Short mmCIF file of C-alpha atoms in Angstrom, two decimals:
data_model
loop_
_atom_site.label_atom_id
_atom_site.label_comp_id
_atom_site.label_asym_id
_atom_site.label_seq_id
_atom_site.Cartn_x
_atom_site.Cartn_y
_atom_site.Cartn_z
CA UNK A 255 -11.07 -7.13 -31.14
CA UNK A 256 -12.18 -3.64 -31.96
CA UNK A 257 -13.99 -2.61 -28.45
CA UNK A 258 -11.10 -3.87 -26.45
CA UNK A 259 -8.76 -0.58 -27.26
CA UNK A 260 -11.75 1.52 -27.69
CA UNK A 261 -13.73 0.35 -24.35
CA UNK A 262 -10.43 -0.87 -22.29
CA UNK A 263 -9.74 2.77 -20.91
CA UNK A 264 -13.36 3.27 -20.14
CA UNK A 265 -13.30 0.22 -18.24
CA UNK A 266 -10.28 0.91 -16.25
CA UNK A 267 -11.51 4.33 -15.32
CA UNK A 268 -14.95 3.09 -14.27
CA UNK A 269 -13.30 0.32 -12.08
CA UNK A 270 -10.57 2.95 -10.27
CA UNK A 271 -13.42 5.18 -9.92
CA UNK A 272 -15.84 2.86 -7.87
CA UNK A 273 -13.08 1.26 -5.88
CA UNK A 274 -12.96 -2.31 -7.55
CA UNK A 275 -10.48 -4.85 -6.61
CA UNK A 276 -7.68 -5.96 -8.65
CA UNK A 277 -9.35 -9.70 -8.84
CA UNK A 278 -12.87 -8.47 -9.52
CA UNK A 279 -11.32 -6.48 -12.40
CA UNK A 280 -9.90 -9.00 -13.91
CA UNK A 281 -12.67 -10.53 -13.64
CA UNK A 282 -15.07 -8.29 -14.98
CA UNK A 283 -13.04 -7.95 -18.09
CA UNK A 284 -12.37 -11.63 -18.77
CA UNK A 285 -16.27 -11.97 -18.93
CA UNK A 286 -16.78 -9.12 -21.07
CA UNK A 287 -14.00 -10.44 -23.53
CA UNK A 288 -15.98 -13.84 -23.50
CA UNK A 289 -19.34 -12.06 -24.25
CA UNK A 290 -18.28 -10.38 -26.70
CA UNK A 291 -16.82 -13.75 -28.32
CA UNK A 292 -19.61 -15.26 -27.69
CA UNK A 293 -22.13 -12.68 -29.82
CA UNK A 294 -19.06 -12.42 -32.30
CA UNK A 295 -19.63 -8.35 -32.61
CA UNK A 296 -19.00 -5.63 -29.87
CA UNK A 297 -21.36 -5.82 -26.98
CA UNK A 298 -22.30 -1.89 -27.19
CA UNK A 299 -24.66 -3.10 -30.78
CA UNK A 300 -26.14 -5.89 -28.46
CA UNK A 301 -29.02 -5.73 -26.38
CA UNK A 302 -31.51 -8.47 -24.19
CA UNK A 303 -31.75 -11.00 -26.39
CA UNK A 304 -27.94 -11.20 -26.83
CA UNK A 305 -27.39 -10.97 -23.04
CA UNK A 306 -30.20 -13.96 -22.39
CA UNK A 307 -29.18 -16.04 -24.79
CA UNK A 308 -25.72 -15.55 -22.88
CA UNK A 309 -26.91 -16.08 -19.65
CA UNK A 310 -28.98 -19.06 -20.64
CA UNK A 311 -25.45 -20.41 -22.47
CA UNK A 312 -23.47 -20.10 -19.03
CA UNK A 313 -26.43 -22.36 -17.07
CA UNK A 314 -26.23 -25.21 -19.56
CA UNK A 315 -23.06 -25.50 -21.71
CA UNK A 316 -20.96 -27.04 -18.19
CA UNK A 317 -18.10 -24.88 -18.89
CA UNK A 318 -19.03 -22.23 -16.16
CA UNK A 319 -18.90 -22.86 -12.22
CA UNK A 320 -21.97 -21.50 -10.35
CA UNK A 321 -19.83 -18.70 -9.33
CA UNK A 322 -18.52 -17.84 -12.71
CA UNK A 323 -22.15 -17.13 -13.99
CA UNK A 324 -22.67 -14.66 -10.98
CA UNK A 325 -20.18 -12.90 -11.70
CA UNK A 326 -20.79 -12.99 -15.49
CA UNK A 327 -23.69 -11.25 -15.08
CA UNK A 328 -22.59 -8.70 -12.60
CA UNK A 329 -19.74 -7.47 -14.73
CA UNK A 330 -22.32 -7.40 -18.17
CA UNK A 331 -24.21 -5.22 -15.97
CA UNK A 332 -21.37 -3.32 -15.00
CA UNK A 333 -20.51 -3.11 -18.60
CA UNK A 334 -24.05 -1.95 -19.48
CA UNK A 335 -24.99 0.44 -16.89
CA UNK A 336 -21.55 2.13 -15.89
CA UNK A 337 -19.89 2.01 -19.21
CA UNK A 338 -22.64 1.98 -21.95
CA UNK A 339 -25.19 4.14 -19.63
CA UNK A 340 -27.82 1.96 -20.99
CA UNK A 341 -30.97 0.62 -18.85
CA UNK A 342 -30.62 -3.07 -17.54
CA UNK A 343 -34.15 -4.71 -17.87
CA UNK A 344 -34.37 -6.95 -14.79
CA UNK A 345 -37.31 -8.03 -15.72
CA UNK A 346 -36.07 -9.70 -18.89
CA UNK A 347 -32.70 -10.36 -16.94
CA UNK A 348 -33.50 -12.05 -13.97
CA UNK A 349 -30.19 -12.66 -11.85
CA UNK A 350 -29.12 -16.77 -12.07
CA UNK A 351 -30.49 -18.62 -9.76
CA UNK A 352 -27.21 -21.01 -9.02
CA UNK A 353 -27.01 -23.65 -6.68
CA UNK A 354 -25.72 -22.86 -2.99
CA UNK A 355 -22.45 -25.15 -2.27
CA UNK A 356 -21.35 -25.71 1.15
CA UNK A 357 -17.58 -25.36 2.51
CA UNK A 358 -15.53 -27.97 2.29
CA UNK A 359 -14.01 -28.51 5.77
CA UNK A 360 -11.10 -30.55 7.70
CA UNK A 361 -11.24 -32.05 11.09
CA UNK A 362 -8.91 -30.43 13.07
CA UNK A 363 -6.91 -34.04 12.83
CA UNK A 364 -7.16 -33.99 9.16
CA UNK A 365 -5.95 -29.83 9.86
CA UNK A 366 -2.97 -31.19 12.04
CA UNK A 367 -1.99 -34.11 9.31
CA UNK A 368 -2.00 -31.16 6.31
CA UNK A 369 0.56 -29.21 8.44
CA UNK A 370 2.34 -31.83 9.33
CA UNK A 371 2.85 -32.42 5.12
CA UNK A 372 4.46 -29.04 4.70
CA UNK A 373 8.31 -29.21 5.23
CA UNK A 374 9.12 -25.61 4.37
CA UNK A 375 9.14 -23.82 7.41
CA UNK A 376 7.83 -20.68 5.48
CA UNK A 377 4.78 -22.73 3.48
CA UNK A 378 3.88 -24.14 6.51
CA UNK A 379 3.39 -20.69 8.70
CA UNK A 380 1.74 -19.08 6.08
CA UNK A 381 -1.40 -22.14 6.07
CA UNK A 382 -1.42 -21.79 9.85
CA UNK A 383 -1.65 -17.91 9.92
CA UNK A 384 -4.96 -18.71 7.78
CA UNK A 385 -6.27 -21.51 9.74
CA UNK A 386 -5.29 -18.93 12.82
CA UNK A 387 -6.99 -15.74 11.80
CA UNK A 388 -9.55 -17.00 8.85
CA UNK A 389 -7.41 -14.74 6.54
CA UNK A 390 -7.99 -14.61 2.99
CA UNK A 391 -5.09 -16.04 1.13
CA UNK A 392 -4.77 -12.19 -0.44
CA UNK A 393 -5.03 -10.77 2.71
CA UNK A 394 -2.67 -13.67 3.95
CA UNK A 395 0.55 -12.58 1.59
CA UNK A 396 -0.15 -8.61 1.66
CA UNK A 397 0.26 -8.78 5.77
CA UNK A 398 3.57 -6.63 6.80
CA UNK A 399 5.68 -7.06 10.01
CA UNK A 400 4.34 -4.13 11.08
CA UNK A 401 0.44 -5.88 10.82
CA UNK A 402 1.99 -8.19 13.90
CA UNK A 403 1.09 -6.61 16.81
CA UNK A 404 2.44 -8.32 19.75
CA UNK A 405 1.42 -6.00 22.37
CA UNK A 406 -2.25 -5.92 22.15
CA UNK A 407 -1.83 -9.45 20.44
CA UNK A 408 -3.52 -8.67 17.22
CA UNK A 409 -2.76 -9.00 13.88
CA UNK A 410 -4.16 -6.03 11.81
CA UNK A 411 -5.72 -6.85 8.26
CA UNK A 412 -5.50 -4.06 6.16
CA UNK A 413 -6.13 -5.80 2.67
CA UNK A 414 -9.59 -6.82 3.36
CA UNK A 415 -12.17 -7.47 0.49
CA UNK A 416 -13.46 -3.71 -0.19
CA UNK A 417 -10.37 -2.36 1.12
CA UNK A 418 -11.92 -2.90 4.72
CA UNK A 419 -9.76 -3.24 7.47
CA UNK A 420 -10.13 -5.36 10.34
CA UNK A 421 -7.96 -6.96 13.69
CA UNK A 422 -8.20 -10.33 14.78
CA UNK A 423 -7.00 -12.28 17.72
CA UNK A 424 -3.00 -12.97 17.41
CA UNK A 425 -2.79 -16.85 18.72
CA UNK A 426 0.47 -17.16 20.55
CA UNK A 427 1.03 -20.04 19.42
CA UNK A 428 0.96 -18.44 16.27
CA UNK A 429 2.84 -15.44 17.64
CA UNK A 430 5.97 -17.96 18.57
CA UNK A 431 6.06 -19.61 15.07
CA UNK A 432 6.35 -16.42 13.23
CA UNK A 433 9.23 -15.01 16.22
CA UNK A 434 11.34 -18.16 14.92
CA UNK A 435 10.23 -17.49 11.47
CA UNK A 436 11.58 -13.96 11.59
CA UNK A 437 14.78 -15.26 13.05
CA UNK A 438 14.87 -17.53 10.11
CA UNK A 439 13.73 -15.69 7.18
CA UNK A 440 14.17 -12.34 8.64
CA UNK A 441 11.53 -10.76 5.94
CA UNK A 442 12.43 -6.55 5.99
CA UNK A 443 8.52 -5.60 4.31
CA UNK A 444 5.51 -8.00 4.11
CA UNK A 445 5.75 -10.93 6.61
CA UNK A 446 5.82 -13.49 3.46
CA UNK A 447 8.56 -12.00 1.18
CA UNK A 448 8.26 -13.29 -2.69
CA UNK A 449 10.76 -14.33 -4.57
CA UNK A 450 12.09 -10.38 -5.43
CA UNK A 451 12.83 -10.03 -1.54
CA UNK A 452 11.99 -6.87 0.26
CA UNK A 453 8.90 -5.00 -1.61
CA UNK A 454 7.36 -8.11 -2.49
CA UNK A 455 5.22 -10.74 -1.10
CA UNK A 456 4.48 -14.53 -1.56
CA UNK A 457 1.75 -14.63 -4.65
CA UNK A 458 -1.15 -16.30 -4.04
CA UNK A 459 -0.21 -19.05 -7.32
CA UNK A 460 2.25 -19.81 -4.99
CA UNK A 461 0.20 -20.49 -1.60
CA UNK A 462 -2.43 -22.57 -4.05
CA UNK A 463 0.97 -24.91 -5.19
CA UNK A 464 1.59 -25.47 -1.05
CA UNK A 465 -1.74 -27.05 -0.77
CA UNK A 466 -1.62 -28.68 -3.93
CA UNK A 467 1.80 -30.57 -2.94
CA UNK A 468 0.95 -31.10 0.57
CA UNK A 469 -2.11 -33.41 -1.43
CA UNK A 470 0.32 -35.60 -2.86
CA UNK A 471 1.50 -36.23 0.39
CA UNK A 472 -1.78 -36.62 2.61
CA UNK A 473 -3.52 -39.53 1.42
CA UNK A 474 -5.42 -40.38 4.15
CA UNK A 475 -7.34 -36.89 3.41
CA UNK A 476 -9.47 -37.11 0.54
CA UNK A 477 -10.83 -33.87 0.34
CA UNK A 478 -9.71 -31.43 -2.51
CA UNK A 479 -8.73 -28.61 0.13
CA UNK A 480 -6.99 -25.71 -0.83
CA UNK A 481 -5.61 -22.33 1.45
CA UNK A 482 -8.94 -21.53 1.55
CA UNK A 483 -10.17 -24.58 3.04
CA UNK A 484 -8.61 -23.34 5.96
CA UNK A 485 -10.40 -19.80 6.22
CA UNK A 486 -13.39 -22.04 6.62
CA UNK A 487 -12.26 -24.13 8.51
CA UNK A 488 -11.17 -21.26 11.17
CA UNK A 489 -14.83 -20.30 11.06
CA UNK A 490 -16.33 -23.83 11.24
CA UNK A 491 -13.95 -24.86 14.56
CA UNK A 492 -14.90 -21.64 15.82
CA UNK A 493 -18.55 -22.22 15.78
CA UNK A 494 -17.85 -25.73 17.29
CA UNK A 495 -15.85 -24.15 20.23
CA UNK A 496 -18.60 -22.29 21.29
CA UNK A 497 -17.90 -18.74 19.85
CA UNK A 498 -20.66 -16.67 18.69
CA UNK A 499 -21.79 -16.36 15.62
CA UNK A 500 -21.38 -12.56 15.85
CA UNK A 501 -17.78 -12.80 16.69
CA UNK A 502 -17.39 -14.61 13.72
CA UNK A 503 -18.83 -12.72 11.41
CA UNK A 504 -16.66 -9.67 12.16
CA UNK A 505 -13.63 -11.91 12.29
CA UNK A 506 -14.04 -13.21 9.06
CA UNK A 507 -14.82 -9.90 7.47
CA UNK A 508 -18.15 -10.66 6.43
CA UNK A 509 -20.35 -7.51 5.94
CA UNK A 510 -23.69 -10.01 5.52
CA UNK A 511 -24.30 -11.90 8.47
CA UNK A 512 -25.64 -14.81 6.12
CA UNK A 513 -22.45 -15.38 4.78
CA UNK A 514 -21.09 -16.65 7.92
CA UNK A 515 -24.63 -17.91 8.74
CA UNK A 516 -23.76 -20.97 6.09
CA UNK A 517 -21.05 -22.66 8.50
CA UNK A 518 -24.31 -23.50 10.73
CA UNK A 519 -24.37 -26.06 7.73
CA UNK A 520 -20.87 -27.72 7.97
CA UNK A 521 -20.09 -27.92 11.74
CA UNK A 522 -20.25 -30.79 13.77
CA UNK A 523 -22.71 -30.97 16.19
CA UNK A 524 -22.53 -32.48 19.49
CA UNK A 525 -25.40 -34.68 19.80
CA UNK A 526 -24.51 -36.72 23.15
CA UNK A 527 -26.61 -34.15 25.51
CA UNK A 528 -29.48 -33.99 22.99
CA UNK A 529 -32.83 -36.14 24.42
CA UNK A 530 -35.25 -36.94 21.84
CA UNK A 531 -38.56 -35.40 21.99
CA UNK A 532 -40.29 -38.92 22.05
CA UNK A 533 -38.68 -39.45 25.26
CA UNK A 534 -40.52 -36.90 26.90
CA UNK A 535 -44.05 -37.16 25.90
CA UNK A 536 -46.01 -37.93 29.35
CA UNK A 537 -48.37 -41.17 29.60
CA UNK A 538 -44.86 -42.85 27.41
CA UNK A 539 -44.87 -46.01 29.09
CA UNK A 540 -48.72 -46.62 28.31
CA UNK A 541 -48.03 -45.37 25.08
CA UNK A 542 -45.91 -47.78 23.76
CA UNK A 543 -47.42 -50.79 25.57
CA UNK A 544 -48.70 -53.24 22.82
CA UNK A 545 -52.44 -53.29 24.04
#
């Protein structure tokens, strides 16, 4: 295509310069790429009515996930406003309106049978580190050794979404599986070493492929879960345990409180001590006396 040499550069230099992520880069530019396939010219000769008819494409054609359009039209107006310097109309380009899905979550039996699935030693600490400290599965593979912190029992995240760092509380039951993990693996960089050895780390392809073998051998769970399944469910058993929603929020990184706010939706309540309102009203007995 001709504006992929000409605007690729551009791009790069715009996306250094604000401090976006590797994976939102990526991203950004595979949506641009499809825009620009989509209007068949370079987006800098296309305007509104190019971008809604877009827009209004990604809603209804079934190809894109709710998430996908989001992020469609943040990186257009990324393109647009950072790039091109031109004026993004809201009005005329109203941000989708996508449909809110909950997170999928495991029982912590159904957590217990999925761990009990995973034979390698190495796969297997690497899900409970996430299920542990509600760890992204990027922030899971770029922890180091030196992220362990045994003395103040923390584990320091330093890979955070927005580069934001952040500690959370090192289980030690957690803390003993990755002692005989050391003695077994003996990793000299990043806790989860790669395939290169020392100065590289587990990629996240590869923590996806532990969940999606440990499926195969977990019938009796039926839900799709993947490693981060298990980020949510950290949050979810959390808020069943008691802890504060607060607490949460900073130990899952979340800079909006509503994003933690949506496990409110998933966890399992315990109804046992709750007394129905009917139960109280006074005068009951005459009430329900067929007169």
């Amino acid at each position: 295509m001709n504006y992929y040499d000409k605007f690729k550069k551009r791009f790069e230099q715009e996306a250094v310069l604000r401090n976006l992520s590797e994976r939102t880069r990526k991203s950004y530019w595979w949506h641009i790429a499809d825009y620009s396939n989509f209007c068949k010219k370079d987006p800098e000769h296309t305007g509104v009515e190019e971008l809604r008819a877009y827009f209004q494409s990604m809603l209804t054609d079934g190809n894109h996930k709710p998430g996908s359009v989001k992020m469609g039209y943040y990186a257009l107006r990324f393109l647009f406003t950072n790039i091109y310097h031109k004026e993004w109309a809201k009005e005329y380009l109203p941000t989708p309106k996508v449909a809110k899905t909950l997170p999928l979550v495991l029982s912590k039996d159904e957590v217990s049978d999925v761990l009990g699935a995973i034979d390698n030693f190495k796969h297997r600490a690497i899900i409970m580190l996430i299920y542990s400290t509600g760890a992204r599965v990027s922030e899971s593979v770029n922890i180091k050794l030196t992220d362990i912190d045994s003395r103040r029992m923390q584990v320091n995240i330093q890979e955070g979404k927005g580069l934001k760092q952040r500690k959370v509380p090192l289980s030690p039951v957690l803390l003993s599986v990755l002692r005989d993990y050391y003695k077994k693996y003996k990793p000299q960089h990043y806790l989860f070493e790669g395939a290169g050895g020392k100065g590289t780390h587990l990629g996240i392809t590869a923590v996806r492929t532990i969940c999606i073998n440990a499926r195969h051998r977990t019938p009796q769970v039926k839900k799709p879960y993947t490693p981060h399944t298990f980020r949510h469910c950290f949050a979810t058993h959390h808020l069943e345990q008691g802890t504060n929603i607060l607490v949460i929020q900073r130990l899952m990184g979340h800079s909006d409180l509503s994003n933690t706010l949506k496990y409110l939706h998933v966890q399992q309540l315990n109804t046992s001590q709750v007394v129905n309102p009917l139960d109280t009203l006074e005068g009951l007995e005459g009430l329900c006396r067929n007169k």
